[in-house]
Short mmCIF file of C-alpha atoms and ligand atoms in Angstrom, two decimals:
data_model
loop_
_atom_site.label_atom_id
_atom_site.label_comp_id
_atom_site.label_asym_id
_atom_site.label_seq_id
_atom_site.Cartn_x
_atom_site.Cartn_y
_atom_site.Cartn_z
CA MET R 1 46.33 87.36 -25.14
CA ILE R 2 42.79 85.97 -25.27
CA ALA R 3 40.25 88.64 -26.41
CA THR R 4 38.00 89.35 -23.43
CA ASP R 5 35.94 92.26 -24.85
CA ALA R 6 32.81 90.14 -25.25
CA LEU R 7 32.40 90.18 -21.47
CA MET R 8 30.56 93.17 -20.02
CA TRP R 9 32.99 95.49 -18.26
CA ILE R 10 32.23 95.73 -14.55
CA THR R 11 35.59 96.20 -12.90
CA PRO R 12 39.31 96.48 -13.84
CA ARG R 13 40.83 92.99 -14.03
CA PRO R 14 44.46 91.98 -14.62
CA ASP R 15 45.47 90.71 -18.06
CA LEU R 16 45.35 87.08 -16.91
CA VAL R 17 43.12 84.20 -17.83
CA PHE R 18 43.22 81.36 -15.34
CA VAL R 19 43.03 77.93 -16.86
CA GLU R 20 43.51 75.37 -14.07
CA GLY R 21 43.90 75.00 -10.32
CA GLN R 22 44.80 72.38 -7.74
CA GLY R 23 44.57 72.86 -3.99
CA SER R 24 46.24 76.19 -3.05
CA TRP R 25 47.63 76.71 -6.53
CA ILE R 26 46.16 78.27 -9.66
CA VAL R 27 47.73 78.50 -13.11
CA ASP R 28 47.32 81.18 -15.80
CA GLN R 29 47.27 80.89 -19.62
CA ASN R 30 51.07 81.18 -19.77
CA GLY R 31 51.63 78.35 -17.31
CA LYS R 32 52.64 80.66 -14.43
CA ARG R 33 51.65 79.34 -11.04
CA TYR R 34 50.18 81.43 -8.19
CA LEU R 35 49.82 80.59 -4.52
CA ASP R 36 46.16 81.47 -3.90
CA PHE R 37 45.26 83.15 -0.65
CA VAL R 38 42.02 84.60 -2.09
CA GLN R 39 40.40 81.33 -3.21
CA GLY R 40 37.52 82.96 -5.07
CA TRP R 41 36.82 85.25 -2.12
CA ALA R 42 36.77 82.63 0.62
CA VAL R 43 34.67 80.39 -1.59
CA ASN R 44 36.92 77.43 -2.41
CA SER R 45 36.91 76.05 1.11
CA LEU R 46 38.66 72.82 0.02
CA GLY R 47 40.97 74.53 -2.46
CA HIS R 48 40.91 74.30 -6.26
CA SER R 49 39.26 71.24 -7.88
CA PRO R 50 39.35 68.87 -4.88
CA ALA R 51 38.65 65.22 -5.64
CA VAL R 52 35.59 65.10 -3.39
CA ILE R 53 33.89 67.87 -5.41
CA ARG R 54 34.91 66.43 -8.78
CA ASP R 55 33.60 63.05 -7.74
CA ALA R 56 30.33 64.46 -6.35
CA LEU R 57 29.70 66.49 -9.50
CA ALA R 58 30.47 63.59 -11.82
CA ALA R 59 28.31 61.12 -9.88
CA GLN R 60 25.35 63.49 -9.56
CA ALA R 61 25.63 64.73 -13.16
CA GLY R 62 25.32 61.17 -14.36
CA LYS R 63 22.34 60.54 -12.11
CA LEU R 64 20.02 63.54 -12.01
CA ILE R 65 20.79 67.24 -12.69
CA ASN R 66 17.37 68.88 -12.29
CA PRO R 67 13.97 67.37 -11.50
CA SER R 68 12.50 70.93 -11.00
CA PRO R 69 12.18 72.73 -7.70
CA ALA R 70 8.53 71.60 -7.55
CA PHE R 71 9.76 68.14 -6.46
CA PHE R 72 12.03 66.89 -3.69
CA ASN R 73 15.46 65.53 -4.61
CA GLU R 74 17.86 63.39 -2.57
CA PRO R 75 20.99 65.63 -2.25
CA SER R 76 19.04 68.71 -1.11
CA VAL R 77 17.22 66.70 1.59
CA ARG R 78 20.53 65.17 2.68
CA LEU R 79 22.34 68.55 2.87
CA ALA R 80 19.44 70.21 4.71
CA THR R 81 19.51 67.35 7.22
CA LEU R 82 23.27 67.70 7.73
CA LEU R 83 22.88 71.43 8.28
CA THR R 84 20.01 71.18 10.74
CA GLU R 85 21.65 68.31 12.64
CA ASN R 86 24.75 70.43 13.12
CA SER R 87 23.20 73.80 13.96
CA CYS R 88 20.46 75.37 16.09
CA PHE R 89 18.22 75.69 13.02
CA ASP R 90 15.33 73.46 11.94
CA ARG R 91 14.67 74.33 8.25
CA VAL R 92 16.74 75.20 5.23
CA PHE R 93 15.97 76.93 1.92
CA PHE R 94 18.72 76.69 -0.71
CA THR R 95 19.61 79.46 -3.18
CA SER R 96 22.39 80.01 -5.69
CA SER R 97 24.05 83.07 -4.10
CA GLY R 98 24.53 84.79 -0.77
CA ALA R 99 22.56 87.82 -1.87
CA GLU R 100 19.54 85.61 -2.68
CA ALA R 101 19.87 83.87 0.67
CA ASN R 102 19.85 87.27 2.39
CA GLU R 103 16.88 88.39 0.30
CA GLY R 104 15.12 85.31 1.60
CA ALA R 105 16.09 86.18 5.19
CA ILE R 106 14.74 89.72 4.75
CA LYS R 107 11.47 88.39 3.28
CA LEU R 108 11.09 85.82 6.05
CA ALA R 109 11.62 88.48 8.73
CA ARG R 110 9.14 90.87 7.03
CA LYS R 111 6.60 88.01 6.71
CA TRP R 112 7.00 87.20 10.39
CA GLY R 113 6.58 90.93 11.19
CA GLN R 114 3.35 91.00 9.21
CA LYS R 115 2.01 87.99 11.07
CA GLN R 116 3.42 88.48 14.58
CA ARG R 117 4.50 92.11 15.01
CA ASN R 118 1.76 94.28 13.59
CA GLY R 119 3.41 94.72 10.25
CA ALA R 120 6.81 95.70 11.61
CA TYR R 121 9.35 95.51 8.76
CA GLU R 122 12.46 97.48 9.66
CA ILE R 123 15.66 95.45 9.92
CA ILE R 124 18.50 97.22 11.74
CA THR R 125 21.79 96.59 9.95
CA LEU R 126 25.29 97.92 10.48
CA GLU R 127 27.45 100.63 9.01
CA ASP R 128 30.11 99.10 6.71
CA GLY R 129 28.16 95.80 6.65
CA PHE R 130 27.99 93.84 3.41
CA HIS R 131 25.01 91.62 2.46
CA GLY R 132 25.13 91.37 -1.33
CA ARG R 133 24.44 93.14 -4.57
CA SER R 134 20.69 92.84 -5.16
CA LEU R 135 18.71 96.04 -4.53
CA ALA R 136 17.44 94.99 -1.10
CA THR R 137 20.79 93.58 0.07
CA MET R 138 22.64 96.67 -1.17
CA SER R 139 20.19 98.72 0.88
CA ALA R 140 20.81 96.48 3.87
CA SER R 141 24.58 96.91 3.36
CA GLY R 142 26.31 99.85 5.01
CA LYS R 143 28.95 100.35 2.37
CA PRO R 144 29.75 104.08 1.97
CA GLY R 145 28.16 105.48 -1.21
CA TRP R 146 25.73 102.64 -1.70
CA ASP R 147 22.86 104.71 -0.29
CA THR R 148 22.77 106.82 -3.45
CA LEU R 149 24.05 104.28 -6.01
CA PHE R 150 20.99 102.92 -7.91
CA ALA R 151 18.71 105.15 -5.86
CA PRO R 152 16.06 104.94 -4.59
CA GLN R 153 17.06 102.34 -2.03
CA VAL R 154 14.78 99.69 -0.64
CA ALA R 155 13.43 101.31 2.54
CA GLY R 156 13.61 99.88 6.04
CA PHE R 157 17.26 99.31 6.89
CA PRO R 158 18.36 101.84 9.57
CA LYS R 159 22.09 101.61 10.34
CA ALA R 160 23.69 101.04 13.75
CA ARG R 161 27.38 100.68 14.55
CA LEU R 162 29.31 97.41 15.11
CA ASN R 163 30.24 96.68 18.73
CA ASP R 164 28.02 99.56 19.96
CA LEU R 165 24.85 98.12 21.57
CA ASP R 166 23.41 101.55 22.38
CA SER R 167 23.51 102.46 18.69
CA VAL R 168 21.27 99.40 18.04
CA ALA R 169 19.01 99.96 21.04
CA SER R 170 18.36 103.62 20.06
CA LEU R 171 17.04 102.57 16.63
CA ILE R 172 14.46 100.07 17.94
CA GLY R 173 10.90 101.26 17.46
CA PRO R 174 7.40 99.83 16.75
CA LYS R 175 8.39 99.14 13.13
CA THR R 176 11.51 97.13 14.02
CA VAL R 177 11.33 93.40 13.31
CA ALA R 178 14.97 92.22 13.30
CA VAL R 179 18.67 92.96 13.55
CA MET R 180 20.94 91.57 10.87
CA LEU R 181 24.76 91.44 10.93
CA GLU R 182 27.93 89.58 9.99
CA PRO R 183 29.87 87.96 12.88
CA VAL R 184 33.00 89.30 11.21
CA GLN R 185 32.58 92.19 8.71
CA GLY R 186 34.52 90.72 5.81
CA GLU R 187 34.32 93.31 3.06
CA ALA R 188 34.74 96.13 5.60
CA GLY R 189 38.23 94.77 6.26
CA VAL R 190 37.79 91.70 8.49
CA VAL R 191 36.40 93.50 11.53
CA PRO R 192 35.07 91.01 14.13
CA ALA R 193 32.00 91.64 16.25
CA SER R 194 33.15 91.16 19.86
CA ILE R 195 31.86 88.13 21.75
CA GLU R 196 30.38 90.51 24.32
CA PHE R 197 28.53 92.52 21.61
CA LEU R 198 27.05 89.37 20.11
CA ARG R 199 25.87 88.08 23.46
CA ASP R 200 24.41 91.47 24.47
CA LEU R 201 22.74 91.81 21.07
CA ARG R 202 21.18 88.36 21.41
CA GLN R 203 19.79 89.28 24.79
CA LEU R 204 18.56 92.70 23.58
CA THR R 205 16.76 91.14 20.60
CA ILE R 206 15.14 88.54 22.89
CA ASP R 207 14.07 91.20 25.36
CA ARG R 208 12.57 93.36 22.59
CA GLY R 209 10.95 90.48 20.73
CA LEU R 210 13.09 90.92 17.61
CA LEU R 211 14.71 88.36 15.30
CA LEU R 212 18.47 88.05 15.19
CA ILE R 213 19.71 87.30 11.65
CA MET R 214 23.34 86.23 11.20
CA ASP R 215 24.84 86.65 7.76
CA GLU R 216 27.48 83.91 7.81
CA VAL R 217 27.97 83.87 4.04
CA GLN R 218 31.68 84.58 4.53
CA THR R 219 32.26 83.32 8.07
CA GLY R 220 30.26 80.10 7.95
CA MET R 221 31.24 76.54 6.98
CA GLY R 222 34.41 76.27 9.04
CA ARG R 223 36.11 79.48 7.92
CA THR R 224 36.57 80.75 11.45
CA GLY R 225 37.51 77.35 12.99
CA THR R 226 34.02 76.39 14.15
CA LEU R 227 31.30 75.29 11.75
CA PHE R 228 29.59 78.68 12.24
CA ALA R 229 31.23 81.80 13.73
CA HIS R 230 28.31 82.60 16.07
CA GLU R 231 29.05 79.37 18.00
CA GLN R 232 32.12 81.08 19.46
CA ALA R 233 29.81 83.54 21.24
CA ASP R 234 27.67 80.63 22.40
CA ILE R 235 24.51 82.24 21.03
CA GLN R 236 21.61 80.91 18.99
CA PRO R 237 20.43 83.25 16.22
CA ASP R 238 16.91 82.90 14.78
CA ILE R 239 17.90 83.05 11.12
CA MET R 240 21.23 82.46 9.40
CA THR R 241 22.45 82.70 5.85
CA LEU R 242 25.31 80.75 4.30
CA GLY R 243 27.05 81.02 0.93
CA LYS R 244 30.58 81.09 -0.41
CA GLY R 245 32.29 78.10 1.33
CA ILE R 246 29.14 75.95 1.45
CA GLY R 247 29.52 75.09 -2.25
CA GLY R 248 33.32 74.94 -2.25
CA GLY R 249 33.29 76.91 -5.53
CA VAL R 250 29.90 76.07 -7.09
CA PRO R 251 26.90 78.43 -6.84
CA LEU R 252 25.20 77.33 -3.62
CA ALA R 253 23.88 79.30 -0.64
CA ALA R 254 21.31 78.72 2.07
CA LEU R 255 18.77 80.40 4.35
CA LEU R 256 18.27 78.61 7.71
CA ALA R 257 15.69 79.40 10.36
CA ARG R 258 14.33 78.05 13.57
CA GLU R 259 11.00 76.33 13.27
CA GLU R 260 8.90 78.99 15.02
CA PHE R 261 9.92 81.65 12.49
CA CYS R 262 9.33 79.58 9.34
CA CYS R 263 6.15 81.35 8.24
CA PHE R 264 6.32 81.40 4.41
CA GLU R 265 3.04 80.49 2.78
CA ALA R 266 2.69 78.79 -0.58
CA GLY R 267 4.06 81.04 -3.31
CA ASP R 268 5.96 83.43 -0.98
CA GLN R 269 9.39 82.04 -1.80
CA GLY R 270 10.92 80.05 -4.63
CA GLY R 271 13.47 80.16 -7.40
CA THR R 272 14.32 77.97 -10.36
CA TYR R 273 17.58 76.61 -8.96
CA ASN R 274 16.64 76.28 -5.31
CA GLY R 275 17.92 72.99 -3.97
CA ASN R 276 19.36 72.01 -7.34
CA PRO R 277 20.71 68.46 -6.85
CA LEU R 278 23.95 69.03 -8.80
CA MET R 279 24.89 71.88 -6.47
CA THR R 280 23.53 70.36 -3.23
CA ALA R 281 25.40 67.11 -3.95
CA VAL R 282 28.58 69.22 -3.86
CA GLY R 283 27.35 70.82 -0.65
CA VAL R 284 27.03 67.36 0.91
CA ALA R 285 30.58 66.49 -0.11
CA VAL R 286 31.92 69.75 1.38
CA MET R 287 29.91 69.38 4.58
CA GLU R 288 31.01 65.77 5.12
CA THR R 289 34.64 66.83 4.68
CA LEU R 290 34.24 69.63 7.27
CA LEU R 291 32.53 67.26 9.70
CA ALA R 292 35.26 64.58 9.46
CA PRO R 293 37.00 64.12 12.83
CA GLY R 294 39.81 66.59 13.34
CA PHE R 295 39.14 68.75 10.28
CA LEU R 296 37.97 71.88 12.14
CA ALA R 297 40.71 71.49 14.80
CA GLU R 298 43.21 71.50 11.94
CA VAL R 299 41.64 74.73 10.59
CA SER R 300 42.18 76.36 14.01
CA ALA R 301 45.78 75.16 14.10
CA LYS R 302 46.43 76.62 10.63
CA ALA R 303 44.73 79.82 11.70
CA SER R 304 47.08 80.16 14.69
CA ARG R 305 50.11 79.69 12.44
CA LEU R 306 48.84 82.33 9.99
CA SER R 307 47.98 84.73 12.78
CA GLU R 308 51.39 84.31 14.48
CA GLY R 309 53.22 84.71 11.16
CA LEU R 310 51.30 87.91 10.38
CA GLN R 311 51.99 89.25 13.88
CA THR R 312 55.70 88.60 13.39
CA LEU R 313 55.67 90.48 10.10
CA SER R 314 53.71 93.26 11.69
CA THR R 315 56.29 93.68 14.43
CA GLU R 316 59.19 93.33 12.00
CA PHE R 317 57.91 96.06 9.70
CA ASN R 318 56.35 98.23 12.37
CA LEU R 319 52.79 97.77 11.03
CA PRO R 320 49.59 98.40 13.04
CA GLY R 321 48.86 94.66 13.61
CA GLU R 322 46.72 91.82 12.35
CA ARG R 323 43.15 90.68 13.15
CA GLY R 324 40.44 88.30 12.17
CA SER R 325 38.93 84.94 13.05
CA GLY R 326 40.16 81.55 11.93
CA LEU R 327 41.38 81.56 8.31
CA LEU R 328 39.73 84.93 7.63
CA ARG R 329 42.43 87.42 8.56
CA ALA R 330 43.77 90.88 7.72
CA LEU R 331 47.21 92.47 8.02
CA LEU R 332 46.84 96.16 8.76
CA LEU R 333 49.03 98.67 6.91
CA PRO R 334 49.97 102.14 8.06
CA ASP R 335 49.06 103.64 4.65
CA ASP R 336 47.19 102.85 1.41
CA ARG R 337 49.87 100.43 0.17
CA GLY R 338 47.34 97.54 -0.19
CA PRO R 339 46.50 97.63 -3.89
CA GLY R 340 50.17 98.15 -4.80
CA LEU R 341 51.18 95.15 -2.71
CA VAL R 342 48.41 93.01 -4.27
CA ALA R 343 49.71 93.85 -7.79
CA ALA R 344 53.33 93.30 -6.78
CA ALA R 345 52.43 89.95 -5.19
CA ARG R 346 50.76 88.81 -8.41
CA ALA R 347 53.81 89.87 -10.43
CA LEU R 348 56.27 87.86 -8.31
CA ASN R 349 58.33 85.28 -10.23
CA PRO R 350 58.63 82.37 -10.73
CA ALA R 351 55.50 81.87 -8.59
CA GLY R 352 53.00 84.68 -8.04
CA LEU R 353 50.87 85.21 -4.94
CA LEU R 354 47.18 86.11 -4.93
CA LEU R 355 46.10 88.43 -2.14
CA ASN R 356 43.22 90.88 -1.76
CA ALA R 357 42.83 94.38 -0.31
CA PRO R 358 39.16 95.03 0.43
CA ARG R 359 40.34 98.38 1.88
CA PRO R 360 43.52 100.08 0.67
CA ASN R 361 45.11 100.06 4.12
CA LEU R 362 44.98 96.30 4.73
CA LEU R 363 45.51 92.93 3.11
CA ARG R 364 42.99 90.10 3.51
CA PHE R 365 43.89 86.40 3.71
CA MET R 366 41.30 83.69 3.03
CA PRO R 367 43.21 80.57 1.98
CA ALA R 368 41.65 77.16 1.43
CA LEU R 369 40.77 75.54 4.76
CA THR R 370 43.10 72.76 3.57
CA VAL R 371 46.10 75.06 3.13
CA SER R 372 49.31 73.36 4.31
CA ASP R 373 51.80 74.71 6.87
CA SER R 374 54.46 74.95 4.19
CA GLU R 375 52.12 76.97 1.97
CA ILE R 376 51.48 79.38 4.86
CA GLU R 377 55.28 79.66 5.37
CA GLN R 378 55.81 80.24 1.62
CA MET R 379 53.18 82.99 1.59
CA LEU R 380 54.73 84.67 4.63
CA GLY R 381 58.15 84.50 2.99
CA GLN R 382 56.83 86.08 -0.21
CA LEU R 383 55.09 88.75 1.81
CA ARG R 384 58.26 89.52 3.77
CA GLY R 385 60.08 90.15 0.49
CA LEU R 386 57.30 92.41 -0.74
CA LEU R 387 57.19 94.45 2.46
CA THR R 388 60.93 94.90 2.28
CA ALA R 389 60.75 96.14 -1.30
CA ASN R 390 57.54 98.18 -1.02
C1 PLP Z 401 29.86 87.61 -0.37
C2 PLP Z 401 28.87 88.00 0.66
C3 PLP Z 401 27.52 88.14 0.35
C4 PLP Z 401 26.99 88.01 -1.05
O1 PLP Z 401 27.11 86.75 -1.56
P1 PLP Z 401 26.98 86.54 -3.15
O2 PLP Z 401 27.07 85.05 -3.33
O3 PLP Z 401 28.09 87.28 -3.80
O4 PLP Z 401 25.66 87.08 -3.54
C5 PLP Z 401 26.65 88.45 1.40
N1 PLP Z 401 27.08 88.58 2.64
C6 PLP Z 401 28.38 88.45 2.98
C7 PLP Z 401 28.80 88.62 4.39
C8 PLP Z 401 29.33 88.18 1.99
O5 PLP Z 401 30.64 88.10 2.32
#
């Protein structure tokens, strides 16, 4: 075993050190292979070490790694252009993590409130929502227990309930500037906002002069079968954040906004690595792959297969069902078997299976968008064996 004590302890981790990966497969220090349906928490959108990312990194590393964020660089301009050309947004600010992108969204909304809404600063967020691990984004999150962890919280994030428009409307007051939510609550257990709720919320925020901020860090970049999940509700948010899949595994995230809300003044926003060319060059490679003809249709076809397979298992084992959007799905369990199943899946031989249980009574599936039909079948077969034995 490799000694790991030099790393700060933050969470229990299995006694494994991963050394290589390719597509949907990852290999540990003993050479054991695992079929990966976690993919770095929905991050490796094109699977492990895809050629397009390796090539983009190598080419950019040999050309220019960092001119400083005080100057423009080619890949960041190119990626921002691809994002604005393919969304309802006009401007992009790049960060290294989803939490930072959300911090930027919160700052932009507060700045707009100062300028346009008499200093309004409250952002209504949702119970069980997840927006990151910085102090402000933890305060914006609705994860149980986080209101007292690292107290005092950052003020100004009253909590409404998902799919309950009245709970949002009743919180709106003179200090309200925005509503912020995930189109599918990932960490809460893959709970989708209904199309009707998203449409009504868009209308409500327009009627009340509030910004609508979509946290698409987990749902964006093709994960749900469209480039962005909000497209499925046919709405146009004012601000959106991206992370995870946008970098295909490298630290890259983004804050996007429509022109009329871009009100930062010099010095309001920045960051050493914002728009770093090494990372944005990877973002361009990922984005061009997603935009290739047929790619997103293929994601939807894979999602249907996964969904049908999970439904079949659910019926077979008398489970409460499955849910999700695209290749972000959950299989519901009647009890808290989740963590036990995750451990048993990892321990399978000769090939292990990586799954995740964000809540103990469900399993989450977030394979590479490039996962093959046979890999989906293999995972379902492994899962059938586990459900029989556990
Ligand atoms: C993962 C996630 C974040 C935080 O992103 P980091 O890169 O871990 O900071 C924010 N919002 C949502 C919806 C996420 O899933």
